[in-house]
Amino acid sequence: MYGTAEWVKMLEGKAVQSMSRRGNCYDNAVIESFFAILKSECFYSRTYHSITELQAEIEEYLVYYNQKRIKLAFKGLSPVQYRAQYLS
C-alpha cells in the first residue's frame, strides 16, 4: 500500500510528500530508531483511552526526550544542553 500509485496520489492531494530518496532505506533510519524508542517507552506498556490522552503523552515524552534525557554520548548532558554547549 505504501508505494502504490493510489497512496502517493492521496498524499500529494493532502500536500504530504515523502522526503526520502527513492531506493535509499537509510534516509529514514534516524526517525525509525526514534519511533522504536517512543513505542517501547510509551505505548507497549500503557493503554490510552482517548486521542487527547495519547497526544498529551507524546508531547510530554518529547520534552523529556529532548530536554531532560541524559545521554552518555553527550558527556552526561541532555540533547538541548549539549547543543547549546556546542553552539556557544
Phi, psi and omega in degrees: 000318185303321185263002184288156180299323180297317180296313180298318179297318178297317179295317179297323178293337179260008181063033176248132183223141174291136182259000180272157179282148180300129175075015180239096184291343183281345179300328185261002189301318183294313182289326176297320177297315179300314181296325176297317178294314179303313181296318182291327182270337186242331191252319189293333183253007184228159175239133179250139185260355178201161176297322179299317178296317178296316180298317179298319179296317179295317179298318177296320179295321179297322176297313178300311186299320184268331190247336186242333184295128180270133178243127177297325179295338178259026178058041177080011179258159172284163178304321180293317179296317181297315179298317179297318179295319181294321183280344182272000000 
